[in-house]
Coordinates of C-alpha atoms in Angstrom, one line a residue:
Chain P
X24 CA 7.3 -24.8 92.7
X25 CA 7.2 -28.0 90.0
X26 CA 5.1 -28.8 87.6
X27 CA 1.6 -29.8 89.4
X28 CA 0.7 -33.7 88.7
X29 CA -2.4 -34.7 86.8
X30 CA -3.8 -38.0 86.2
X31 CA -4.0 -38.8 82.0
X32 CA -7.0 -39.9 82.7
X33 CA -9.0 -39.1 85.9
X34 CA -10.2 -42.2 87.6
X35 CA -7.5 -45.1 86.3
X36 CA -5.2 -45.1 89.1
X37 CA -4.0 -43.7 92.7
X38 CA -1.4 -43.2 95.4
X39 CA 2.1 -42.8 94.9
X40 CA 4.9 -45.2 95.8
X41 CA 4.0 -48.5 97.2
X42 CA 0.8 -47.6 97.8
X43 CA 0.6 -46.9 93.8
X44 CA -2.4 -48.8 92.3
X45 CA -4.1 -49.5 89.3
X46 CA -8.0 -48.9 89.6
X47 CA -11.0 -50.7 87.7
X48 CA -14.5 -51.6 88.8
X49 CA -15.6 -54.6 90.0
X50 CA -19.1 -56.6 89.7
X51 CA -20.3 -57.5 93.2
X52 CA -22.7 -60.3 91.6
X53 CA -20.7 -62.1 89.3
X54 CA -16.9 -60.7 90.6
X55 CA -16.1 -59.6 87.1
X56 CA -13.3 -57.0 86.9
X57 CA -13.7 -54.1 84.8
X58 CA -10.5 -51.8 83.2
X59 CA -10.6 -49.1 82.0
X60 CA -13.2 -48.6 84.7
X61 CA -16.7 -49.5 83.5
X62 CA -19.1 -47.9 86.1
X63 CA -22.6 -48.3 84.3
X64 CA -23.6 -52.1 84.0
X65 CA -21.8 -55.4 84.0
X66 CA -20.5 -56.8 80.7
X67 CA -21.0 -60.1 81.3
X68 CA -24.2 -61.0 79.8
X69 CA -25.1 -63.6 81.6
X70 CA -24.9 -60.9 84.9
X71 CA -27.9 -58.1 85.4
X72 CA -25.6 -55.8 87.8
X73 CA -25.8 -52.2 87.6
X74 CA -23.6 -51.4 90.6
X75 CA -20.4 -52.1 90.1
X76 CA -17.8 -50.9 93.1
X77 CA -14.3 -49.2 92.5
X78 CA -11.2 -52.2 93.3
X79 CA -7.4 -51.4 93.1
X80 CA -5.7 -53.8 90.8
X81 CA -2.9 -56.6 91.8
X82 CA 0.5 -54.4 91.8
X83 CA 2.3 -57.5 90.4
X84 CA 1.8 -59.8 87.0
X85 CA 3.8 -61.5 84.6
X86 CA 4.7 -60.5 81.1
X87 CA 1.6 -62.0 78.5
X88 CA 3.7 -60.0 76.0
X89 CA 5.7 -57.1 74.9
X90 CA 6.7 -54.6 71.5
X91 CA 8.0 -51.4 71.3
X92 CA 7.6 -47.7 69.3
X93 CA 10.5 -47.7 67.5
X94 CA 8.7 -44.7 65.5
X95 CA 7.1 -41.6 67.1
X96 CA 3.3 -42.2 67.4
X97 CA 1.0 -39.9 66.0
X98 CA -0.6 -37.2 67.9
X99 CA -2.7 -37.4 70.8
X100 CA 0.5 -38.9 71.9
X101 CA 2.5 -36.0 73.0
X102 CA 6.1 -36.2 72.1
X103 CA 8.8 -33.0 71.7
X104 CA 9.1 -33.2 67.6
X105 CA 12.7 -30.8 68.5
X106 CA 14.2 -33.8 70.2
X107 CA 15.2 -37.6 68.3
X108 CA 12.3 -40.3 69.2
X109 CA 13.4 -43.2 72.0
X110 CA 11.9 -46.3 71.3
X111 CA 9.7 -47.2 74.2
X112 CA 8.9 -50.4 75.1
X113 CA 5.3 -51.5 75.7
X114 CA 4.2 -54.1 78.3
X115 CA 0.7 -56.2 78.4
X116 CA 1.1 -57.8 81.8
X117 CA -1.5 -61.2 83.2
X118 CA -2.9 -60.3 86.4
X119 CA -3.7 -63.6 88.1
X120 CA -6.1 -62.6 90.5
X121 CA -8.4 -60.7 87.8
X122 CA -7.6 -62.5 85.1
X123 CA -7.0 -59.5 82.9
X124 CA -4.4 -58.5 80.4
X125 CA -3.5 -54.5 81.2
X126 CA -1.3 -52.8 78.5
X127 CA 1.1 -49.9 79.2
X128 CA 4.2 -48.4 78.7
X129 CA 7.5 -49.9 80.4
X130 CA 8.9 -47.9 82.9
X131 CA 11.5 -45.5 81.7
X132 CA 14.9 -46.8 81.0
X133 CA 13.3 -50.6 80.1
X134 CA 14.1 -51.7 76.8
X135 CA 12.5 -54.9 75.1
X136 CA 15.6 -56.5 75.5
X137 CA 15.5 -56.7 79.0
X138 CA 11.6 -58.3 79.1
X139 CA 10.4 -61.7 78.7
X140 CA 6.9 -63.4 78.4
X141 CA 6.0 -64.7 82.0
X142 CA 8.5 -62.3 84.1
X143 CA 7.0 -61.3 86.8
X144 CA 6.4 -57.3 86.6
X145 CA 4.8 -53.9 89.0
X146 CA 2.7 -51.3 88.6
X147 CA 4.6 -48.0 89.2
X148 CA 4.1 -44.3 89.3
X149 CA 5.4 -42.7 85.9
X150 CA 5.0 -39.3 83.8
X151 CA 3.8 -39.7 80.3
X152 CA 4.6 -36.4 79.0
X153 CA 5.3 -32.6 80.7
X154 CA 3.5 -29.1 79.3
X155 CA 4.3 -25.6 80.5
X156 CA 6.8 -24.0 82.4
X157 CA 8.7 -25.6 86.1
X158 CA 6.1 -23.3 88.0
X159 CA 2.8 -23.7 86.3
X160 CA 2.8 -26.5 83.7
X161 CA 1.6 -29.8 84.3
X162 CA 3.0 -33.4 84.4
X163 CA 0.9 -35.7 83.4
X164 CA 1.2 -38.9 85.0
X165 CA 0.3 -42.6 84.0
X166 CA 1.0 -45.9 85.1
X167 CA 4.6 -48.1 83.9
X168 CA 5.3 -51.8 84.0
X169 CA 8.5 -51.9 85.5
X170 CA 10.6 -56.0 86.0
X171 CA 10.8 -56.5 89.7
X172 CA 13.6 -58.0 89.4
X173 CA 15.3 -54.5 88.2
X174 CA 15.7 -51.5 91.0
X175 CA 15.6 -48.1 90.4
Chain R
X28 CA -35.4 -72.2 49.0
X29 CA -31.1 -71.2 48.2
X30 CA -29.4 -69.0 50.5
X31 CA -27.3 -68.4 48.0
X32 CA -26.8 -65.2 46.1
X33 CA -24.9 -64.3 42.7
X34 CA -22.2 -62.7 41.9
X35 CA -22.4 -61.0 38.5
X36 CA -19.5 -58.6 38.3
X37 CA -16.3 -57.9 40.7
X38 CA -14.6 -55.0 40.1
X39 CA -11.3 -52.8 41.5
X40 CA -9.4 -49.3 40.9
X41 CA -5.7 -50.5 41.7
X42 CA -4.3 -50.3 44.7
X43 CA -1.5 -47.8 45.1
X44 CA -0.8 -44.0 47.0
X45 CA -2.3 -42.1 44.3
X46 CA -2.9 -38.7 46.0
X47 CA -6.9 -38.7 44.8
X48 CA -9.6 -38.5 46.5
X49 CA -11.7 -41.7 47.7
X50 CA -15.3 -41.4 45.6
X51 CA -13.1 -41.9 42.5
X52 CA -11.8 -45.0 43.2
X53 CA -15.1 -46.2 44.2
X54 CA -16.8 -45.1 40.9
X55 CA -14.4 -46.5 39.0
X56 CA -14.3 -50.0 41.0
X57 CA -18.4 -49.9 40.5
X58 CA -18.3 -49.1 36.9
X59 CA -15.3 -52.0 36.2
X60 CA -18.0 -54.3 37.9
X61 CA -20.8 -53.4 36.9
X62 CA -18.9 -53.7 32.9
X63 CA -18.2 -57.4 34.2
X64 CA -21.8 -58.1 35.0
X65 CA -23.1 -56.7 31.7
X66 CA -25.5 -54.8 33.7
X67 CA -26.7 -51.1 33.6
X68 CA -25.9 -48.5 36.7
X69 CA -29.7 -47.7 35.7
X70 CA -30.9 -51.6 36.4
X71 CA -29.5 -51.5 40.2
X72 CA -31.8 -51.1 43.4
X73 CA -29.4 -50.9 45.9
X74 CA -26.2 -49.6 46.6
X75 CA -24.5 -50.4 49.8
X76 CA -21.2 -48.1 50.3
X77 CA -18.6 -49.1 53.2
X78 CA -17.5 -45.9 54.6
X79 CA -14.2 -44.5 55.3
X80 CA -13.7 -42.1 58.2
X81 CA -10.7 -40.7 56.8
X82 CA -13.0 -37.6 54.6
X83 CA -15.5 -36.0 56.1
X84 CA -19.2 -36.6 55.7
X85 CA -18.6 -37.9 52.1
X86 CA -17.0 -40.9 53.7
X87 CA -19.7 -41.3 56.3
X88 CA -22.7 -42.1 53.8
X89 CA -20.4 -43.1 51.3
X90 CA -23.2 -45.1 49.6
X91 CA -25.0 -41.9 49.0
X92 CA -22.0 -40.4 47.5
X93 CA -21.3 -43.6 45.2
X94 CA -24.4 -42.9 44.2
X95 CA -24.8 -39.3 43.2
X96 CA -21.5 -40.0 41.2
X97 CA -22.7 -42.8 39.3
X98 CA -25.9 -40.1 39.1
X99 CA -29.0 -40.2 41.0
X100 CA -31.2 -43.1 39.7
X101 CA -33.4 -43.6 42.8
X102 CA -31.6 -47.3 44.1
X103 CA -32.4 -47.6 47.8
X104 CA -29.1 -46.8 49.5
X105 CA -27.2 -47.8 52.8
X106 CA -24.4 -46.7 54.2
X107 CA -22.4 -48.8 56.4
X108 CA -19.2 -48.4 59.0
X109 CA -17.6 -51.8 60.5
X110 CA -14.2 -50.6 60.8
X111 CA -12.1 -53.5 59.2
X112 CA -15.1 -55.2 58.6
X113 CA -17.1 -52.6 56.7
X114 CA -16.8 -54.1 53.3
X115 CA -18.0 -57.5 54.3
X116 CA -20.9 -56.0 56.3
X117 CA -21.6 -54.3 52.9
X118 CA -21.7 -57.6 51.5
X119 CA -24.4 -58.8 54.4
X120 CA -26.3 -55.9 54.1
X121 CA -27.0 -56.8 50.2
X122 CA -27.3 -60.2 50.5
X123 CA -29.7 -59.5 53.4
X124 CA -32.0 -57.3 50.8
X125 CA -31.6 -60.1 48.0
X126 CA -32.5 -62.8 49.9
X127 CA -35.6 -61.0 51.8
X128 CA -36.5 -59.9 48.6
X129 CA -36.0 -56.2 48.8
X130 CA -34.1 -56.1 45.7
X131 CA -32.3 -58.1 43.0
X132 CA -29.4 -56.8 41.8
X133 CA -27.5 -54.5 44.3
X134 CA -24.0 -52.5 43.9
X135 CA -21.4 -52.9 47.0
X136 CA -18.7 -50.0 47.1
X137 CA -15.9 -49.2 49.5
X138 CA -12.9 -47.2 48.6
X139 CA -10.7 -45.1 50.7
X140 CA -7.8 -42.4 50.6
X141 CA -5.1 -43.5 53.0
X142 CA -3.0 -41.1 55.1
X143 CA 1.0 -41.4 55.2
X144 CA 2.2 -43.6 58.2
X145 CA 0.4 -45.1 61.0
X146 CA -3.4 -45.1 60.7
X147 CA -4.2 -42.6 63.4
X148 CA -7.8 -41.4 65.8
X149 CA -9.9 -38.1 64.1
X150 CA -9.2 -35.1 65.6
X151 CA -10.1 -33.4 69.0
X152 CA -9.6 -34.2 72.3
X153 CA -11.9 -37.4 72.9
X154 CA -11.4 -39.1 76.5
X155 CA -14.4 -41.8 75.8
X156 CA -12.9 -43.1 73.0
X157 CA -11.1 -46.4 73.3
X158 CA -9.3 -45.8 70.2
X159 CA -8.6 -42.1 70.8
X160 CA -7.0 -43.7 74.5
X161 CA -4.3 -45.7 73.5
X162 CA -2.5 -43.1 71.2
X163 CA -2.9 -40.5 74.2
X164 CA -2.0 -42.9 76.9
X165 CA -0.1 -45.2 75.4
X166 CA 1.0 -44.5 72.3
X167 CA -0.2 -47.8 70.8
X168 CA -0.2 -47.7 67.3
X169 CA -1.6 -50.4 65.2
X170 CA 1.6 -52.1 64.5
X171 CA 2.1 -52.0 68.3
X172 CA -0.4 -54.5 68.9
X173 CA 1.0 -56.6 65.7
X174 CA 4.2 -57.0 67.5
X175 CA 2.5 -58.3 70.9
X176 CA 0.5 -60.9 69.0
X177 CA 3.9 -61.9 67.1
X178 CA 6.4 -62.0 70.2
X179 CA 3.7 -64.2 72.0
X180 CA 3.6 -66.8 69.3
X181 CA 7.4 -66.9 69.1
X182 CA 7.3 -67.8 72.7
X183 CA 4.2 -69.8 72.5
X184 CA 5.0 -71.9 69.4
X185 CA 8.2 -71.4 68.6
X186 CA 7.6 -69.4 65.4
X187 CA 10.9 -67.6 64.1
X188 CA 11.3 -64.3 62.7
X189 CA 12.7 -66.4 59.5
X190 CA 9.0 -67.9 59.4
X191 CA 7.7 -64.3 59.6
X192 CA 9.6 -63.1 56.9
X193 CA 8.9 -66.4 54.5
X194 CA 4.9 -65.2 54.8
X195 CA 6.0 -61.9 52.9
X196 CA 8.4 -63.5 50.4
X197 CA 5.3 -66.0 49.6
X198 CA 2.8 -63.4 49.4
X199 CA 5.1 -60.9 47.5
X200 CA 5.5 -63.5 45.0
X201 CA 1.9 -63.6 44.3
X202 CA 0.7 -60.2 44.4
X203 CA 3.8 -59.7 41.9
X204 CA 1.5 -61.4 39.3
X205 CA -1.4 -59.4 40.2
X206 CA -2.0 -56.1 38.3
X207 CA -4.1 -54.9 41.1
X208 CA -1.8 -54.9 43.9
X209 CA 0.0 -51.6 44.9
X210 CA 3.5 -54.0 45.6
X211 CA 4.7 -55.9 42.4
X212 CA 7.9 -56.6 43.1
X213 CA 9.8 -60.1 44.7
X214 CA 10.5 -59.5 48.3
X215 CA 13.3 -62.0 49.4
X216 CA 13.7 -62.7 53.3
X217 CA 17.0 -61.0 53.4
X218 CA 15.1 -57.7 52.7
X219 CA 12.5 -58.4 55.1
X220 CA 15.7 -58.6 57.6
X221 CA 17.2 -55.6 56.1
X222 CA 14.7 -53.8 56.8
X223 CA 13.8 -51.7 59.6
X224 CA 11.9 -52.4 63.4
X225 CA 9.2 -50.7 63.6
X226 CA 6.9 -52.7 66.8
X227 CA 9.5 -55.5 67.7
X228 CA 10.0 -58.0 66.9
X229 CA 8.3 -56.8 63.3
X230 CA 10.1 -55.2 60.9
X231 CA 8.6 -52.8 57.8
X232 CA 8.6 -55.7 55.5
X233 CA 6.1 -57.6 58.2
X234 CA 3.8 -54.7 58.2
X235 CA 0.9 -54.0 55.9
X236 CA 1.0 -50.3 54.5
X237 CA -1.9 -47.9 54.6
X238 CA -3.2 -47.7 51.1
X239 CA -5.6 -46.1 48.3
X240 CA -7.8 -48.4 46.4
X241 CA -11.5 -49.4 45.4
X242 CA -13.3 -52.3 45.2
X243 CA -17.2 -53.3 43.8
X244 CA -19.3 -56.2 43.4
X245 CA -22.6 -56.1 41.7
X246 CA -24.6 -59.0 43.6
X247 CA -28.3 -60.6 42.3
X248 CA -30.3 -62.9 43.3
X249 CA -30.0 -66.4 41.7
X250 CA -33.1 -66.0 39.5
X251 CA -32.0 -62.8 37.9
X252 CA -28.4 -64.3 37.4
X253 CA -30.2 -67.1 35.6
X254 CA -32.5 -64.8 33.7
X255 CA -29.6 -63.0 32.5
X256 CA -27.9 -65.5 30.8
X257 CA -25.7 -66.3 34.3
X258 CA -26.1 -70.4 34.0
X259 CA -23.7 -71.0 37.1
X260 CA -22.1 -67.9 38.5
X261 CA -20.1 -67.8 41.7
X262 CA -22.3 -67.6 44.5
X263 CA -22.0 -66.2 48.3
X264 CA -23.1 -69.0 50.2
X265 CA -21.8 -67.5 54.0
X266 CA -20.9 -64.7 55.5
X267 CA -20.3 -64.6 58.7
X268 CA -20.0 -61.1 61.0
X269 CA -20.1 -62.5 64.4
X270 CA -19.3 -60.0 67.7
X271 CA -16.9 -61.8 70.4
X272 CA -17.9 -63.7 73.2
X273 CA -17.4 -62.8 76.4
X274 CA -14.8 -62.5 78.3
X275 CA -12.9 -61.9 75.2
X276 CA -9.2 -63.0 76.6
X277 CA -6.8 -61.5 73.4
X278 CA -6.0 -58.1 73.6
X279 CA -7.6 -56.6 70.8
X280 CA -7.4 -53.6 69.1
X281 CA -7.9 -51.1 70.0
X282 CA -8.1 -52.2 73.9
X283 CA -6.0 -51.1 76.6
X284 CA -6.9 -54.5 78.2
X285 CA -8.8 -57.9 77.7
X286 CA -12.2 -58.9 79.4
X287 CA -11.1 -60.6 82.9
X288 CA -12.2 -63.8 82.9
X289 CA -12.8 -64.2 87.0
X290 CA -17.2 -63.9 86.3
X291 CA -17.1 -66.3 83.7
X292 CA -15.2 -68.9 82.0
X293 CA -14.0 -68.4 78.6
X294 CA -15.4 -71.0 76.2
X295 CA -15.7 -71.8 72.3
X296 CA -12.4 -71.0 69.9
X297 CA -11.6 -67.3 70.5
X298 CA -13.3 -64.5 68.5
X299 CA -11.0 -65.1 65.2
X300 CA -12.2 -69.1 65.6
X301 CA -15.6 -67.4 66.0
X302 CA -15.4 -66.0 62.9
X303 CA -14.5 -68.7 60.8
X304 CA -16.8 -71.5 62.8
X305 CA -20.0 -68.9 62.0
X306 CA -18.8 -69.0 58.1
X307 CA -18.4 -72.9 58.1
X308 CA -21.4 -73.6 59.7
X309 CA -23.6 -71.6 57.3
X310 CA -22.1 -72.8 54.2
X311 CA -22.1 -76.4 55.9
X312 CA -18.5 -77.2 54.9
X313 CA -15.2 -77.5 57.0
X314 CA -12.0 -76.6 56.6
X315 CA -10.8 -79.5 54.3
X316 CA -13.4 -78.7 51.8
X317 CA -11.4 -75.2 50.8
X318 CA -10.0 -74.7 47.5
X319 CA -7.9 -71.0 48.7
X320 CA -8.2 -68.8 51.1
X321 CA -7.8 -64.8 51.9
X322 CA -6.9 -63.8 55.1
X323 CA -6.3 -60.6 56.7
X324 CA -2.4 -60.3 56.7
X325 CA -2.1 -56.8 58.6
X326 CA 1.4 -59.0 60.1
X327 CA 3.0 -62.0 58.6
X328 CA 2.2 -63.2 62.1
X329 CA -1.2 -62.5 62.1
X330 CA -1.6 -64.5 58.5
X331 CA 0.3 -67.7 60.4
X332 CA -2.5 -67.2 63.3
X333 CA -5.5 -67.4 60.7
X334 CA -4.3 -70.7 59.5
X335 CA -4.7 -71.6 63.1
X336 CA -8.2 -69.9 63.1
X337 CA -9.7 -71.2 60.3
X338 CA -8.5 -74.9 61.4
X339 CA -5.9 -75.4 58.5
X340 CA -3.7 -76.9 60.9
X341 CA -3.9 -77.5 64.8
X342 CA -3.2 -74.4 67.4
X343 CA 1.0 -74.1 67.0
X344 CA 1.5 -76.0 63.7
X345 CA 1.0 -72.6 61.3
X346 CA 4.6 -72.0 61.1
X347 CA 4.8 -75.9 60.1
X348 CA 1.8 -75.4 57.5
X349 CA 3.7 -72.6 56.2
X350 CA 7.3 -74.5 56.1
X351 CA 5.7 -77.4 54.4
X352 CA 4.8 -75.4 51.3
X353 CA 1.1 -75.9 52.1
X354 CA -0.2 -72.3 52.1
X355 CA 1.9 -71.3 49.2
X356 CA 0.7 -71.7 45.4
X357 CA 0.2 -75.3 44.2
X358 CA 0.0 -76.1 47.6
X359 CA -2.7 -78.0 49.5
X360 CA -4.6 -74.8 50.8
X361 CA -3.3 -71.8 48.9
X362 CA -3.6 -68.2 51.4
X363 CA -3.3 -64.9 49.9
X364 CA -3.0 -66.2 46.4
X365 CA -4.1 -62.5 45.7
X366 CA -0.3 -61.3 47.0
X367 CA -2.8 -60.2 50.6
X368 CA -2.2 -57.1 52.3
X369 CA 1.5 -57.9 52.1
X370 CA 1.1 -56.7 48.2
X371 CA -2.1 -54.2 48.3
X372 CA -1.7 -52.2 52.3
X373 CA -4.7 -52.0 53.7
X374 CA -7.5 -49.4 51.8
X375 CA -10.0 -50.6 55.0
X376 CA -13.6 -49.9 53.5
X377 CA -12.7 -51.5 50.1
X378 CA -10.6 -54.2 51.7
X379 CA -13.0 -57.0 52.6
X380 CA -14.6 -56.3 49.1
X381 CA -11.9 -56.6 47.5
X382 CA -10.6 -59.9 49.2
X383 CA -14.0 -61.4 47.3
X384 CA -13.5 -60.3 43.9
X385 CA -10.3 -62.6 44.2
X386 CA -12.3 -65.1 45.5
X387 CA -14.5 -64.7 42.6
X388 CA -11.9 -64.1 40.0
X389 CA -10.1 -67.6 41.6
X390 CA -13.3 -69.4 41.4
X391 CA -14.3 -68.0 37.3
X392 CA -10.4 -69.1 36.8
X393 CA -9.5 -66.0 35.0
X394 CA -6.7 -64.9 37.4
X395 CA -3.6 -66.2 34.9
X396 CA -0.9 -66.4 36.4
X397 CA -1.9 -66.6 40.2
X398 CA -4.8 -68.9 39.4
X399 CA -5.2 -71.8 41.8
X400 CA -5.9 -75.3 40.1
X401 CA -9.3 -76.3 39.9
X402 CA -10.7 -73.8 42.3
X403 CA -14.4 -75.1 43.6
X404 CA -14.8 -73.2 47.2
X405 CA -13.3 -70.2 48.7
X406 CA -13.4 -68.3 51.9
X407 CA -12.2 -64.6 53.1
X408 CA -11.2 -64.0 56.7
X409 CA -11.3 -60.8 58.5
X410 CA -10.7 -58.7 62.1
X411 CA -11.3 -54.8 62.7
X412 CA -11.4 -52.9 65.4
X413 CA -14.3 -52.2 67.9
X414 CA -15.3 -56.3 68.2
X415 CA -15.6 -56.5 63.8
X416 CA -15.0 -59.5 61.8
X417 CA -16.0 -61.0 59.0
X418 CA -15.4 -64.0 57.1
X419 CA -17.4 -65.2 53.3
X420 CA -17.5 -68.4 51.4
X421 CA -17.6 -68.0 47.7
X422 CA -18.7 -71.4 45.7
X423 CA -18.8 -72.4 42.3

């Protein structure tokens, strides 16, 4: 048994792998791209839709820029006060094809100091923080930024 | 007919981490402006409170509870939230009344009681809330986005952390000469590099604290400030509290991602140009007609990115303003002559409010030390949370 996987947030993103993908909505009049989703009406006000469709994001973008938590964040982040914080780096990323900025956390392991603005970047599978035991807690997963020009 | 409205009295309770609660440094704000105006609590007809979120219901209709402090007199009373912005939606709201009519003189309040470290969401678990979001998902604390917007003007423009840290030594020097400000002492730039990261690339000494402090003004109309002996007060000629446009492209706070801009093109000068442009427009003046200004410095960055804003200098030449000397005192367009949030942290109801008082303080010329030559036209700029703004021209 492990941990059993759960979404943060229901909704934001699918698949595993490769096949790991970012999800918004998307406005069938005026091609607007919604995320977080938006699934009630178009926000462009110049657009009347009302039925926008589900649309996986671009995997890749490139670095619109990038900080880091060099302090523990306050609750609802969840963080284990018994161990010493790690600063984590955090990543807003230009899709080209939506043109959309999408901030999130780097991938584990990726420090500011190996980012840049305009390097190109993927979506990956990550987990954002563990609760309960190995057999019957949960992992909750997210989404991470992760260089592709690094391999892990 | 004026669009202009009077302002009679300005008043504060310092800012500082004083360990009270929030309606006392509102009353006492009210009462040191309402002293300045030479006006009665018992004269008022409306009192406009900027809430705080930080205690309880008290904070929520914080006009009401301004009110029953000062004790019951029967004013009208609103009660308004605008995150960042609430203090200068305050301000609309009584000019609003004043200029429709529905009263003449009117009392604007906001104080808060700031928690220790990072601002962070209410309580309970709150999946629809955007703000809520980023600290569970992300753990994107205010500063966070601070040091996004700074790393991408250091690669945009070439801004240095040396230019960051010269905004704080400039600022610290004024608000060291202000008896109001919760930081009095010199900063140099060697401390701002001594001390520690918090969001890189901004360090502690880049970062405006959370803070407790009050602010008033008692506003009239022009024909009760001349009625009462006020020949040529400072008068609100603008205030501006446009939303975005969309697609808003700049990751704001406190968004987990922009507007695409794939449906529609993005057009005019960004919401923080927004801001501004909606203030010069209604006071029908421009940039080169300013006298000061006081921005919202929650980052040195972010102050460099206002001058750019408010069209003190082209998009990219801020750090260049700033080197020049331009923005500091006996400069060409003093900023923060106040000290900014560098010297008060941010107190976020009273904050706006209080960023007029020095506007009115600068424009009477009674600011000693800190006072900026010959001071004719002034202007506040502003950015919250949630798509809030504000920005107000003060004249004399």
């Amino acid at each position: 048994m492990a941990r059993t996987s759960t979404p943060v947030v229901a909704g934001w993103f699918t698949g595993a792998g490769e096949d790991f993908r970012l999800l918004g909505t998307e406005c069938p009049a005026c091609s607007s791209v919604f995320f977080p989703r938006e699934d009630g009406m178009c926000r462009n006000p110049g657009c009347a839709c009302d039925d926008l469709v589900e649309v996986p994001l671009s995997r890749r973008g490139r670095v619109w820029s990038y900080t880091d938590a060099r302090y523990r964040p306050p609750a609802p982040y969840v963080s284990d006060p018994e161990l010493p914080w790690e600063p984590r780096a955090l990543v807003a990323v230009e899709l080209a094809a939506e043109r959309i900025v999408v901030l999130g956390q780097a991938a584990l392991g990726v420090s500011v100091s190996d980012l840049d603005i305009g390097m190109e970047v993927e979506v990956v599978a990550g987990v954002l923080d563990e609760e309960g035991d190995e057999d019957t807690g949960t992992a909750w997963t997210t989404w991470h930024w992760r260089p592709t020009g690094v391999t892990a | 007919m004026t669009r202009d409205v009077a302002v009679l009295g300005a008043g504060m309770h310092p800012w500082g981490k004083w360990g009270r609660g929030f309606v006392e440094y509102g009353v006492a704000a009210a009462r040191a402006a309402l002293e300045e105006a030479g006006a009665d609590w018992r004269d008022v007809d409306s009192v406009v409170g900027a809430d705080t979120v930080r205690a309880g219901y008290p904070g929520y209709v914080a006009g009401a509870t301004f009110a029953k402090a000062l004790g019951w007199q029967g004013a009208r009373v609103t009660s308004v939230y605008a995150a960042c912005a609430s203090g200068a939606q305050a301000i609309s709201t009584a000019r609003a009344q004043i200029l429709a009519g529905l009263a003449d003189v009117v009392l604007v309040v906001g104080a808060d009681a700031a928690p220790k470290g990072f601002f962070r969401p209410a309580g309970g678990d709150r999946p629809d809330d955007p703000d809520w979001l980023r600290f569970r998902v992300l753990g994107a604390t205010n500063p966070a986005y601070f040091g996004l917007y700074a790393r991408r003007r250091m690669a945009l423009h070439g801004d240095t952390l040396e230019d960051f840290a010269q905004v704080k030594v400039k600022n610290a020097a004024s608000g060291a000469l202000n008896p109001n400000a919760r930081y009095r002492s010199p900063v140099s730039a060697d401390d701002v590099a001594a001390s520690a990261v918090v969001a890189d690339p901004l360090r502690l000494l880049d970062i405006c604290a959370t803070s407790d402090g009050g602010a008033a003004l008692v506003l009239s109309s022009m024909e009760y400030a001349r009625r009462h002996g006020a020949a040529s007060p400072v008068r609100i000629r603008a205030v501006s509290t446009v939303t975005p446009s969309y697609p808003n492209t700049v990751l704001d706070l406190p968004d987990i991602a922009t507007d695409s801009a794939v449906g529609k093109e993005p057009e005019g000068p960004g919401f923080r140009g927004s801001i501004a442009r909606a203030a010069y427009e209604e006071a029908g003046i421009g940039p080169e007609d300013l006298s000061l200004a006081e921005v919202y410095d929650l980052s040195t960055a972010l102050e460099l990115q206002w001058y750019e804003d408010l069209g003190l200098c082209a998009a990219g030449e801020a750090a260049k303003l700033l080197r020049e000397g331009a923005t500091a005192p006996g400069g060409r367009i003093p900023v923060n002559p106040s000290g900014g949030l560098a010297s008060f942290g941010e107190a976020v109801p009273a904050q706006a409010i209080a960023q007029v008082c020095e506007l009115t303080w600068q424009l009477r010329g009674t600011t000693g030390a800190r006072q900026v030559a010959g001071a004719r036209v002034g202007l506040t700029a502003n950015q919250g949370l949630f798509g809030h703004g504000s920005s107000v021209v003060a004249v004399r």
